[in-house]
C-alpha cells in the first residue's frame, strides 16, 4: 500500500528563519512521483514541484529547495529566509505505479505559520 | 484564462438532500479527479475518470456519484447516503505530456450541511 506521512502538524517560525518540512513515503512501486503542493487560505492547491523516482538530484528554486533521498524514503522541503507570504498548509503527495492513473496519495499536511 | 472552475464556492445542504458540485476544465485534459478534504487531514480520493463515459471509485466513494459525459465536465453529486458530507471538495485534472503527472486543482467548493 502507498502512504505519505507528514509528521509535523504545525510549525511556527519568525520571518527570515529557515524551515524544513518533512515528508516520508511508502510504496512498493519502482516508478513513482513525489509532489509538494501549497494550499493558501483561499483553498486552491498550488503545485510546487514534481520529482520522479529515478531522479534523486536535489532541486533549488529561489528560496525553496527539496531533498529527495530514496534510501530513507524521504522528500523534504526547505524554505530559506521564510516570509509571511509563505504561511499556508503544505502537502506532500505520491503517485505512480505501473498503471499510473494519476491518483495522488496525500500526507496530512503541515501548517506553516510565519510571524513577522 | 485556462484552468479548472468549480462552482459554487460555498454550498449549503439540508439533511436528506442531494447536491451537485460542478467542475469544468478548458485545459483539454483527459483525466479528472474529485478529492475531499477534512480539517487537519490530507485530501482523499472520491472518484476519478480517465476518459469520457468512464470513471472509477476512489478510496471514499460511498455516498457519492459522478458522471463524465463530456471531456470538459466532471460533476460530483453528494447523495443523502453520505453520512458526513460537510467538507471541502477539490476537483483536479491531470496534465498532458510533458506535465502528465502533474495535477491542476480548482479553487474548491465548501459544502456545509445545515
XYZ file of C-alpha atoms in Angstrom:
230
model
C 0.000 0.000 0.000
C 1.078 3.540 -0.605
C 1.300 6.023 2.221
C 2.628 9.511 2.861
C 3.440 10.760 6.339
C 3.981 14.364 7.312
C 4.759 14.118 10.995
C 4.770 17.859 11.614
C 1.202 19.062 12.046
C 2.054 22.705 12.668
C 5.235 24.751 12.526
C 5.623 28.333 13.622
C 8.676 30.403 12.760
C 9.671 34.033 12.746
C 10.231 35.709 9.423
C 13.685 35.142 7.888
C 14.166 31.849 9.665
C 14.810 28.735 7.603
C 12.271 25.938 7.973
C 12.191 22.326 6.789
C 9.002 20.366 6.218
C 9.416 16.622 6.448
C 7.811 14.011 4.212
C 8.229 10.251 4.415
C 6.580 7.935 1.937
C 5.916 4.231 1.483
C 5.472 2.458 -1.814
C 6.394 -0.842 -3.406
C 6.434 0.635 -6.884
C 9.764 1.223 -8.576
C 8.378 4.062 -10.669
C 6.604 6.790 -8.788
C 6.335 10.547 -8.462
C 6.530 12.815 -5.465
C 4.972 16.230 -5.210
C 4.717 19.219 -2.959
C 1.647 21.448 -3.037
C 0.935 24.679 -1.209
C -2.579 25.488 -0.012
C -3.042 29.161 0.884
C -6.124 30.301 2.814
C -8.044 30.628 -0.461
C -8.081 26.817 -0.652
C -6.665 26.133 -4.086
C -3.710 23.761 -4.242
C -0.691 25.295 -5.891
C 1.824 22.949 -7.483
C 5.386 23.478 -6.259
C 7.456 20.566 -7.514
C 7.371 17.093 -9.013
C 10.182 14.589 -8.674
C 10.289 11.131 -10.248
C 11.768 8.115 -8.522
C 14.739 7.893 -10.853
C 15.934 11.415 -10.234
C 17.494 11.920 -6.849
C 19.052 15.233 -7.647
C 18.154 17.898 -5.162
C 16.471 20.953 -6.567
C 16.545 24.609 -5.692
C 14.063 27.182 -6.870
C 14.647 30.580 -5.349
C 14.110 30.264 -1.596
C 12.719 26.746 -1.974
C 14.776 23.575 -2.027
C 13.948 19.906 -1.955
C 15.968 16.962 -0.694
C 14.940 13.584 -2.136
C 16.550 10.522 -0.541
C 15.342 7.112 -1.682
C 17.449 5.368 0.959
C 15.283 6.884 3.687
C 12.105 7.288 1.575
C 12.051 10.975 2.299
C 11.318 14.067 0.259
C 11.874 17.071 2.497
C 11.145 20.670 1.637
C 13.135 23.628 2.932
C 12.183 27.281 2.787
C 15.119 29.596 3.265
C 14.605 33.037 4.765
C 10.897 32.469 5.288
C 8.387 35.229 4.622
C 4.899 35.914 5.923
C 3.507 35.028 2.482
C 4.834 31.504 2.958
C 2.170 30.915 5.601
C -0.011 28.112 4.277
C -0.687 24.409 4.516
C 1.849 22.328 2.625
C 1.082 18.874 1.322
C 3.420 16.156 0.191
C 1.890 13.651 -2.233
C 2.762 10.441 -4.043
C 1.525 8.946 -7.286
C 2.643 6.354 -9.736
C 2.909 2.650 -10.168
C 2.546 0.550 -13.244
C -0.937 1.802 -14.037
C -0.087 5.450 -13.386
C -3.667 6.587 -13.152
C -2.508 9.897 -11.775
C -4.179 9.322 -8.408
C -2.457 11.224 -5.656
C -1.900 9.940 -2.135
C -1.591 12.909 0.208
C 0.004 13.336 3.571
C -2.000 15.056 6.296
C -0.362 18.383 5.601
C 1.836 20.712 7.613
C 0.511 24.129 8.583
C 3.286 26.684 8.440
C 2.861 29.994 10.197
C 5.467 32.646 9.563
C 5.264 35.515 12.008
C 6.556 38.985 11.195
C -7.762 32.020 -18.848
C -7.231 28.270 -18.921
C -7.959 26.324 -15.818
C -10.369 24.400 -13.673
C -13.535 26.064 -12.453
C -15.503 24.769 -9.531
C -18.890 26.097 -8.556
C -20.355 27.120 -6.299
C -17.649 28.220 -3.905
C -19.943 27.696 -0.911
C -22.876 25.314 -0.766
C -25.354 24.577 1.967
C -27.359 21.403 2.033
C -30.226 20.292 4.174
C -30.259 16.844 5.652
C -31.576 14.295 3.155
C -30.928 16.394 0.047
C -28.760 15.556 -2.901
C -26.481 18.302 -4.180
C -24.263 18.512 -7.228
C -20.875 20.194 -7.337
C -19.710 21.442 -10.691
C -16.212 21.032 -12.131
C -15.342 22.352 -15.586
C -11.959 22.474 -17.295
C -10.785 24.069 -20.507
C -7.333 22.512 -20.427
C -8.295 19.592 -22.693
C -7.015 17.136 -20.093
C -8.313 13.571 -20.224
C -8.193 12.584 -16.561
C -10.176 14.285 -13.823
C -10.450 13.680 -10.088
C -12.543 14.561 -7.059
C -10.926 14.843 -3.637
C -12.394 15.522 -0.238
C -10.543 17.467 2.459
C -11.497 17.421 6.124
C -9.951 19.762 8.709
C -6.465 18.700 9.705
C -6.413 15.944 7.146
C -4.995 15.449 3.740
C -7.048 15.009 0.610
C -8.769 11.723 -0.036
C -9.833 10.494 -3.458
C -13.568 10.093 -4.073
C -13.824 9.292 -7.798
C -11.739 9.677 -10.889
C -12.222 9.468 -14.618
C -9.521 8.821 -17.166
C -11.716 9.123 -20.223
C -15.178 10.259 -21.234
C -18.004 7.906 -20.209
C -15.780 6.022 -17.807
C -14.978 6.538 -14.125
C -13.698 4.577 -11.139
C -14.244 4.692 -7.412
C -11.567 6.117 -5.219
C -10.969 5.413 -1.553
C -14.144 7.018 -0.185
C -16.778 6.704 -2.948
C -19.699 5.668 -0.746
C -22.476 8.258 -0.793
C -21.173 9.982 -3.914
C -21.838 9.665 -7.623
C -20.265 11.164 -10.733
C -20.736 11.354 -14.484
C -18.378 12.109 -17.358
C -20.473 12.815 -20.425
C -18.109 15.468 -21.736
C -14.370 15.805 -21.534
C -14.686 19.255 -20.011
C -17.074 18.387 -17.212
C -16.941 16.051 -14.210
C -19.783 16.851 -11.784
C -19.948 15.269 -8.338
C -23.258 14.503 -6.642
C -23.286 14.203 -2.889
C -26.251 11.991 -2.111
C -28.305 11.704 1.047
C -26.490 8.427 1.697
C -23.304 10.317 2.506
C -23.466 10.448 6.289
C -21.000 13.253 6.885
C -20.800 15.421 3.778
C -19.569 18.631 5.387
C -16.104 19.119 3.903
C -14.041 20.971 1.336
C -14.167 19.403 -2.124
C -11.456 19.814 -4.702
C -11.549 18.877 -8.362
C -8.381 18.224 -10.330
C -7.304 17.392 -13.862
C -4.135 15.625 -14.859
C -1.845 17.438 -17.209
C -0.823 16.243 -20.647
C 2.738 15.431 -21.649
C 5.274 16.531 -20.606
C 3.352 17.508 -17.450
C 1.255 14.371 -17.480
C 1.926 13.538 -13.864
C 1.003 16.948 -12.516
C -2.499 17.585 -11.235
C -4.081 21.016 -11.600
C -6.668 21.910 -8.991
C -9.741 24.072 -8.910
C -10.419 26.511 -6.095
C -12.723 24.148 -4.279
C -16.292 24.018 -3.002
C -17.022 24.181 0.695
C -20.117 22.124 1.473
C -21.955 22.513 4.759
C -24.926 20.525 5.958
C -27.430 22.675 7.819
